[in-house]
PDB file of C-alpha atoms in Angstrom:
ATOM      1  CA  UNK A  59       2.584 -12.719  -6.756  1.00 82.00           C
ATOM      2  CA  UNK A  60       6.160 -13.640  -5.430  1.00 90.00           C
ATOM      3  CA  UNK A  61       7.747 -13.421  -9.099  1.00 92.00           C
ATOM      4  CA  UNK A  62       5.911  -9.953  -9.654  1.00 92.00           C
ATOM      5  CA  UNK A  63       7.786  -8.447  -6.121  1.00 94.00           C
ATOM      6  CA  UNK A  64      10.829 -10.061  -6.988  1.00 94.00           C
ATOM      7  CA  UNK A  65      10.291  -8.359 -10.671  1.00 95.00           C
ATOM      8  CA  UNK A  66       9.686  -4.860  -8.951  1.00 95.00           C
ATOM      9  CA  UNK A  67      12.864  -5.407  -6.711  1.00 94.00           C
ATOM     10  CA  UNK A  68      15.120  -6.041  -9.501  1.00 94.00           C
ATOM     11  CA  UNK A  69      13.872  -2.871 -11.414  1.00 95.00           C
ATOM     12  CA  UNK A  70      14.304  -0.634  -8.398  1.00 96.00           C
ATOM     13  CA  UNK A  71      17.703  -1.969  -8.209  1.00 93.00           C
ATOM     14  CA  UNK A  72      19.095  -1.627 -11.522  1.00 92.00           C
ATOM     15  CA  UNK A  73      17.553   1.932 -11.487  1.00 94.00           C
ATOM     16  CA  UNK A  74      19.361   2.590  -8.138  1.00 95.00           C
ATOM     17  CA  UNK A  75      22.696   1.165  -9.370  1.00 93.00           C
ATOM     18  CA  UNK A  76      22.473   1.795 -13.030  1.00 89.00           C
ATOM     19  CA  UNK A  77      22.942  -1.667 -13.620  1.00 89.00           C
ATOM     20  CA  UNK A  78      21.631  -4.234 -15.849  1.00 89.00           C
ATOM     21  CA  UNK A  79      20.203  -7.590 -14.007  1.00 90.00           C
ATOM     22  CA  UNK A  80      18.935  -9.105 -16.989  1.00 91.00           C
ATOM     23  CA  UNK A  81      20.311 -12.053 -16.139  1.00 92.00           C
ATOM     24  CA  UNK A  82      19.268 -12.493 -12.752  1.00 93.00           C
ATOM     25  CA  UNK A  83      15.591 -11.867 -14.193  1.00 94.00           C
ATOM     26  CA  UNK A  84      16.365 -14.315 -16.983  1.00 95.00           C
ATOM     27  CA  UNK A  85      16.667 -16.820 -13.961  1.00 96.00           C
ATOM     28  CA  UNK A  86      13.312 -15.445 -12.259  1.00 95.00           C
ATOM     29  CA  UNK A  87      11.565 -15.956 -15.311  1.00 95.00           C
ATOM     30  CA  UNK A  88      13.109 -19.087 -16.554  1.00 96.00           C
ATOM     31  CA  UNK A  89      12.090 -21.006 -12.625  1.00 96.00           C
ATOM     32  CA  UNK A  90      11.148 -19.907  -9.372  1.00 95.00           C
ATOM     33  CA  UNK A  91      12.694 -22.449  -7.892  1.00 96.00           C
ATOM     34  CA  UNK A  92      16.238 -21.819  -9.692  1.00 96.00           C
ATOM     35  CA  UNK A  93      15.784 -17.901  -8.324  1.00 95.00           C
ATOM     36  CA  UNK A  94      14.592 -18.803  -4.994  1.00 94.00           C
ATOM     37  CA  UNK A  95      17.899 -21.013  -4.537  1.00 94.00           C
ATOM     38  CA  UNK A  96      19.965 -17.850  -5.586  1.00 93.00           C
ATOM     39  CA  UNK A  97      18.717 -15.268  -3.978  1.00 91.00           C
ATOM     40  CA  UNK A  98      20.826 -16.305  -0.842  1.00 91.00           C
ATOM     41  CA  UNK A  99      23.899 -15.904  -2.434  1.00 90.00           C
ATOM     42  CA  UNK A 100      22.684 -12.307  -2.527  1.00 86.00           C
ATOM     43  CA  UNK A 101      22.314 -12.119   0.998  1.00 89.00           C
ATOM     44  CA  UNK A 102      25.877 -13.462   1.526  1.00 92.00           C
ATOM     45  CA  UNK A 103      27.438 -11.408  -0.536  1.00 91.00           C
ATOM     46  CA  UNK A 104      26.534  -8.467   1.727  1.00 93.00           C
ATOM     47  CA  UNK A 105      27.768 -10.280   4.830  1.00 95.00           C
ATOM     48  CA  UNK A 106      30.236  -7.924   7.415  1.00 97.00           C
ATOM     49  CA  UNK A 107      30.934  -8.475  10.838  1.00 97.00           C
ATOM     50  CA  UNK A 108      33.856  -7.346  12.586  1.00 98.00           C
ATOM     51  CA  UNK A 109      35.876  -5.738   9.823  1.00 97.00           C
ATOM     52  CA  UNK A 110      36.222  -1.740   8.899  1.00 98.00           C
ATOM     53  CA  UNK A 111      34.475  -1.367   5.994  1.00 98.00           C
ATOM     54  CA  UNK A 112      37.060   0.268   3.512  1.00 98.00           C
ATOM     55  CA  UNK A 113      38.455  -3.140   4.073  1.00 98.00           C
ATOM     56  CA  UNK A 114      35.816  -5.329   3.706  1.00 98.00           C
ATOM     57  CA  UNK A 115      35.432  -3.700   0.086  1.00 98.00           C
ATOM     58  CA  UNK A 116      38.714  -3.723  -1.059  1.00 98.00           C
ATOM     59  CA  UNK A 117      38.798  -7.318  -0.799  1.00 98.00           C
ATOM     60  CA  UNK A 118      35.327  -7.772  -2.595  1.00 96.00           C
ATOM     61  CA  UNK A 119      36.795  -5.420  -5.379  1.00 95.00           C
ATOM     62  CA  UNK A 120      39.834  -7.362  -5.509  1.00 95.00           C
ATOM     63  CA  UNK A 121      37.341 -10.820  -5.710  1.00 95.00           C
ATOM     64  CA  UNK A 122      35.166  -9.292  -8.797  1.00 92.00           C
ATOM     65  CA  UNK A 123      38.192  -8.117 -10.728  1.00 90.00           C
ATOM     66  CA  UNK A 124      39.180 -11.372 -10.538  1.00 88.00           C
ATOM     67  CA  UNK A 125      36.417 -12.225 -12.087  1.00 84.00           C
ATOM     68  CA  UNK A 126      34.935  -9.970 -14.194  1.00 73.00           C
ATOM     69  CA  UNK A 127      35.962  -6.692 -16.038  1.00 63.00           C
ATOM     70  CA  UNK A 128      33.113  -4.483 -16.993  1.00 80.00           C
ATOM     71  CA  UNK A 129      29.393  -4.607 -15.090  1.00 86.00           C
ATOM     72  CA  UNK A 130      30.474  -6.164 -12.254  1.00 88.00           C
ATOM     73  CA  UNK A 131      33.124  -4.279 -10.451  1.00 90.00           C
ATOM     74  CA  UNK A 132      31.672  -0.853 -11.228  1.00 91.00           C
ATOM     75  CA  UNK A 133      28.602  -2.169  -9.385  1.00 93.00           C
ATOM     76  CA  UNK A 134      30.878  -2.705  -6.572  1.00 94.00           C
ATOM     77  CA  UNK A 135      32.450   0.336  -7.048  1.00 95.00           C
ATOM     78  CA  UNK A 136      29.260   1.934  -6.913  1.00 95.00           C
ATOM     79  CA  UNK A 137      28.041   0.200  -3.758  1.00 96.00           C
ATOM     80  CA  UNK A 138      31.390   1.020  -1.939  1.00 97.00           C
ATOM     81  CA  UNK A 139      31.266   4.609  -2.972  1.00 97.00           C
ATOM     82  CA  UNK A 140      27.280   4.712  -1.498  1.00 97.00           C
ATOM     83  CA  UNK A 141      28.440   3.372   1.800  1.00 97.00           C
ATOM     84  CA  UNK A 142      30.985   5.971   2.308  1.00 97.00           C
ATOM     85  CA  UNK A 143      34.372   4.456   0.532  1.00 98.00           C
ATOM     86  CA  UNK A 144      36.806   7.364  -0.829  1.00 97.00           C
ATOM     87  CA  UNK A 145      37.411   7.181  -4.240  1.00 96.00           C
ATOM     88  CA  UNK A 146      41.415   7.860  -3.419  1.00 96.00           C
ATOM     89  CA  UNK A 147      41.301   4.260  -1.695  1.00 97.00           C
ATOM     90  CA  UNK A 148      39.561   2.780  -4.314  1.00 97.00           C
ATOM     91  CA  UNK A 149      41.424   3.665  -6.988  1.00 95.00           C
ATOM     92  CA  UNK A 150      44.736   2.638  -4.806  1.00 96.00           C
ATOM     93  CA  UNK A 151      43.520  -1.037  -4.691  1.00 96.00           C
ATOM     94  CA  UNK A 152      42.919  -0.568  -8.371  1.00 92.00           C
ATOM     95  CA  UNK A 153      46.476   0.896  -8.633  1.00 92.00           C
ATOM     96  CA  UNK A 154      47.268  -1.837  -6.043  1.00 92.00           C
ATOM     97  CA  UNK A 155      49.460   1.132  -4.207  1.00 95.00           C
ATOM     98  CA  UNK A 156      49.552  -0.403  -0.644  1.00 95.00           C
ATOM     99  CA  UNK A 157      51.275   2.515   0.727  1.00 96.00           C
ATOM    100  CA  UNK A 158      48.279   4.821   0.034  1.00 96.00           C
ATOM    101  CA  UNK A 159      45.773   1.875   1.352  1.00 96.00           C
ATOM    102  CA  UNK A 160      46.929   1.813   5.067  1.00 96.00           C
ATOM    103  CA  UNK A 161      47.286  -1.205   6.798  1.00 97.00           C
ATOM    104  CA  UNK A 162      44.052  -2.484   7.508  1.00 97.00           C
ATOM    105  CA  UNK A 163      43.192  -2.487   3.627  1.00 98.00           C
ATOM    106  CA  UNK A 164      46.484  -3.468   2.470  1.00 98.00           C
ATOM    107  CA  UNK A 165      45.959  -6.822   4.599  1.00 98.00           C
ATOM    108  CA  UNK A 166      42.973  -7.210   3.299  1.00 98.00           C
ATOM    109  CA  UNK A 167      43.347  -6.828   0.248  1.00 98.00           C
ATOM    110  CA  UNK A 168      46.767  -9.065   0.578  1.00 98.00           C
ATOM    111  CA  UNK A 169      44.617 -11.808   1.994  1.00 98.00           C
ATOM    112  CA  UNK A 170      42.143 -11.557  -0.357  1.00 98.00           C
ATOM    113  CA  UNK A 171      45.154 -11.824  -3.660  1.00 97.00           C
ATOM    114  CA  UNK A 172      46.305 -15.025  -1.974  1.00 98.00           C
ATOM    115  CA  UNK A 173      42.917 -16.540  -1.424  1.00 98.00           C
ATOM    116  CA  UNK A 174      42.016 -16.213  -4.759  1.00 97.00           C
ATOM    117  CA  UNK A 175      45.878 -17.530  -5.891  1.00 96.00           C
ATOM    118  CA  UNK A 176      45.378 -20.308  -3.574  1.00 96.00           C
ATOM    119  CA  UNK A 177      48.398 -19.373  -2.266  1.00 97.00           C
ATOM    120  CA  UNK A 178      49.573 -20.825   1.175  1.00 96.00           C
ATOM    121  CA  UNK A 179      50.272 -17.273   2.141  1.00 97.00           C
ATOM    122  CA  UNK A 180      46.764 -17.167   3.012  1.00 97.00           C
ATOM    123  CA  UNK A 181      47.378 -19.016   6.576  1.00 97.00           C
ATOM    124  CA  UNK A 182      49.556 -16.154   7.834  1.00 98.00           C
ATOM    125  CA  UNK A 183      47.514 -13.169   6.881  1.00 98.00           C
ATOM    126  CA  UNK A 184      44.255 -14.754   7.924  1.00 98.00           C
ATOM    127  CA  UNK A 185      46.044 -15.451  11.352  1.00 98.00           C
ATOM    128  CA  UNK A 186      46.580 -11.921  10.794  1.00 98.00           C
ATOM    129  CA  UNK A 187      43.271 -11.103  10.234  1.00 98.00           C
ATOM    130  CA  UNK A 188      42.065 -12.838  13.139  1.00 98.00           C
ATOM    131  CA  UNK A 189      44.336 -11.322  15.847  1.00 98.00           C
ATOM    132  CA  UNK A 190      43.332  -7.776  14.208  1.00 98.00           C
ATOM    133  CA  UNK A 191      39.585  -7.937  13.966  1.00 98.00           C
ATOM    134  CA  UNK A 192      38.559 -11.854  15.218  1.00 98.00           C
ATOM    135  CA  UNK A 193      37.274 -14.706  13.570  1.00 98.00           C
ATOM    136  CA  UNK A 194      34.134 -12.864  12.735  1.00 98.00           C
ATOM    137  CA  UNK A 195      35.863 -10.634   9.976  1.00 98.00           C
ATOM    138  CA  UNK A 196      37.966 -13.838   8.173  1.00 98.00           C
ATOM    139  CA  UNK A 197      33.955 -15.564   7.727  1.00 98.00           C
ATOM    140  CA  UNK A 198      33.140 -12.317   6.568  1.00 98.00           C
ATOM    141  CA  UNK A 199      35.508 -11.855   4.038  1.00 98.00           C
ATOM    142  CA  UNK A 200      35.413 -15.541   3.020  1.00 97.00           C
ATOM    143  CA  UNK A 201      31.524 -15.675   2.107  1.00 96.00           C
ATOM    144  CA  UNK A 202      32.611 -12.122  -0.263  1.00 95.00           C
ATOM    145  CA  UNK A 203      35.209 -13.584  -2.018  1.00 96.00           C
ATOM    146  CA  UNK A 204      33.088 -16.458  -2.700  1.00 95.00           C
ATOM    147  CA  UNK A 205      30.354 -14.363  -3.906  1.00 93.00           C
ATOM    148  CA  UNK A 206      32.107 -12.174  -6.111  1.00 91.00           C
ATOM    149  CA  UNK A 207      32.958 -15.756  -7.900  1.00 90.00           C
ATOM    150  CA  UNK A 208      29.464 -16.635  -8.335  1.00 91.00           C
ATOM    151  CA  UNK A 209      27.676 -13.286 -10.174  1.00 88.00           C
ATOM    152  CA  UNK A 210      30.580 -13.250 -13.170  1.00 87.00           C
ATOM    153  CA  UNK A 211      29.942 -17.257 -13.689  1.00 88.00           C
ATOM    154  CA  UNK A 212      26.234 -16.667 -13.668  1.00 90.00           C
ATOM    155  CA  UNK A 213      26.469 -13.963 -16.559  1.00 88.00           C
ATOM    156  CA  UNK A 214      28.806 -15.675 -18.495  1.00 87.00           C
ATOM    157  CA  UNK A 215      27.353 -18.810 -18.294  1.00 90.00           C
ATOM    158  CA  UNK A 216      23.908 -17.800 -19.344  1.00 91.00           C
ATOM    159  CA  UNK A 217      25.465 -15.624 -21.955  1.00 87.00           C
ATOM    160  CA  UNK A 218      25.084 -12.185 -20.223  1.00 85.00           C
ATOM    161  CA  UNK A 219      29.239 -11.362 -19.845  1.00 77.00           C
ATOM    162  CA  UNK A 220      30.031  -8.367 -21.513  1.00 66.00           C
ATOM    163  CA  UNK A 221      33.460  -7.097 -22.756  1.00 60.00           C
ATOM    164  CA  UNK A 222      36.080  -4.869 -20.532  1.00 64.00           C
ATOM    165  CA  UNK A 223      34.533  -1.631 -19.810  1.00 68.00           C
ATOM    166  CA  UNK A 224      35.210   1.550 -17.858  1.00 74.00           C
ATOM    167  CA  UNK A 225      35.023   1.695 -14.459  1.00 84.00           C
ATOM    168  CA  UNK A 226      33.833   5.255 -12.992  1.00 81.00           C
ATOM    169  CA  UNK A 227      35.517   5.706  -9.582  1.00 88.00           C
ATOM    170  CA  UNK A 228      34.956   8.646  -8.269  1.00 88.00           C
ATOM    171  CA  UNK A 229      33.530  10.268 -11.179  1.00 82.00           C
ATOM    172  CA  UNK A 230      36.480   9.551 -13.150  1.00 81.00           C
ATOM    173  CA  UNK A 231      36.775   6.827 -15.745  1.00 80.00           C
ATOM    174  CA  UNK A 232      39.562   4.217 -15.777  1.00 76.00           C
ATOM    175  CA  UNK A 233      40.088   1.527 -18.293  1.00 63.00           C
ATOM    176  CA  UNK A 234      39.981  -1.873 -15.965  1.00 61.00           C
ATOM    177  CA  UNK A 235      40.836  -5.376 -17.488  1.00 52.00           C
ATOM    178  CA  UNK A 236      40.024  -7.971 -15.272  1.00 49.00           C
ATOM    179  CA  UNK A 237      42.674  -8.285 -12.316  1.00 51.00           C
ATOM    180  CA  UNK A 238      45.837 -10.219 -12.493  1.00 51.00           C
ATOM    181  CA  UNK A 239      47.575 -11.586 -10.018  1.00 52.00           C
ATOM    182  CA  UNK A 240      50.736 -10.536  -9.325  1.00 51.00           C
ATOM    183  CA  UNK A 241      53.833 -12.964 -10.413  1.00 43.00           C
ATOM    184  CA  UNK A 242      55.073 -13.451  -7.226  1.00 46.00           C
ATOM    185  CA  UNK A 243      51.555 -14.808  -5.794  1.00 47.00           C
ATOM    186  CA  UNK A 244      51.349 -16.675  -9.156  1.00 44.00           C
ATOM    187  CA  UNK A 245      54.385 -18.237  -9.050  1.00 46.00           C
ATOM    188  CA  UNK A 246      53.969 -19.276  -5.410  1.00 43.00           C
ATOM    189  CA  UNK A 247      50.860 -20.756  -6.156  1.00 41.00           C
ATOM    190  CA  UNK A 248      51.862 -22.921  -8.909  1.00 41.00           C
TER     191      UNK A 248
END
């Protein structure tokens, strides 16, 4: 009975986001057990407290570029778009053009660059972070970073990653390879 629900929740989501969970129902059907243990990272992948959400996305779109370059992000896309995020601001993190971001998504987005660089830059904008919105909003962006990690490694590990794709933002299609780090955060990470 509990498999069958979960089945009719994963159809009415890839319907609503036009997006293919195959491999999330590859786990449902392959153990309970495995599924039950993942569904969670669902749930914290949709954490926000504290933080505006044009911010809160541009760091989980920053996250799944890193990541992934196709399926992924335009689910996020998607998502962010459905909840109200402008397709201008998008496609300024895309274009990484902080000046059109503002400041609240431009830190964000900063932290999130660093984070994912490992880059001891990190310290000072989340000390940023937590003077602008509180500790609340650093946990927040924290568990979706994380998460953005975990959906990519799932597909391609169970042999679901596709190639680089489109991205539709906005109704407009743009060519996105998977997100590279600037040199600057590369080099200070190394």
């Amino acid at each position: 009975m509990l498999k069958w629900i979960a089945r009719r929740r994963l159809a009415a989501f890839e319907r609503a986001f036009d997006y293919d969970a195959s491999y999330i129902r590859e786990v449902l059907d392959t153990s309970w057990k495995a599924f039950s243990r993942f569904v969670p990272v669902m749930k914290m992948s949709s954490h926000r407290e504290d933080i505006p959400l044009d911010a809160w996305y541009a760091a989980k779109v920053v996250a799944i570029r890193s990541e992934d370059c196709g399926p992924c992000t335009q689910l996020t896309v998607t998502m962010a778009e459905r909840e109200g995020v402008s397709a201008r601001l998008l496609r300024a993190v895309f274009d990484n053009d902080e000046k059109a971001m503002g400041p609240d998504v431009t830190l964000a987005v900063r932290y999130a660059r660093a984070v994912l660089a490992h880059d001891l830059e990190a310290d000072g904008l989340r000390e940023q972070i937590v003077v602008r919105w509180g500790q609340r909003a650093v946990v927040s962006l924290a568990l979706s970073i994380a998460a953005a990690k975990v959906y990519p490694t799932m597909k391609y590990a169970l042999g679901h990653g596709q190639a680089c794709t489109r991205v539709r933002i906005g109704g407009a299609e743009t060519r996105v390879a998977a997100q590279t780090l600037p040199s600057a955060v590369r080099e200070s990470a190394a």
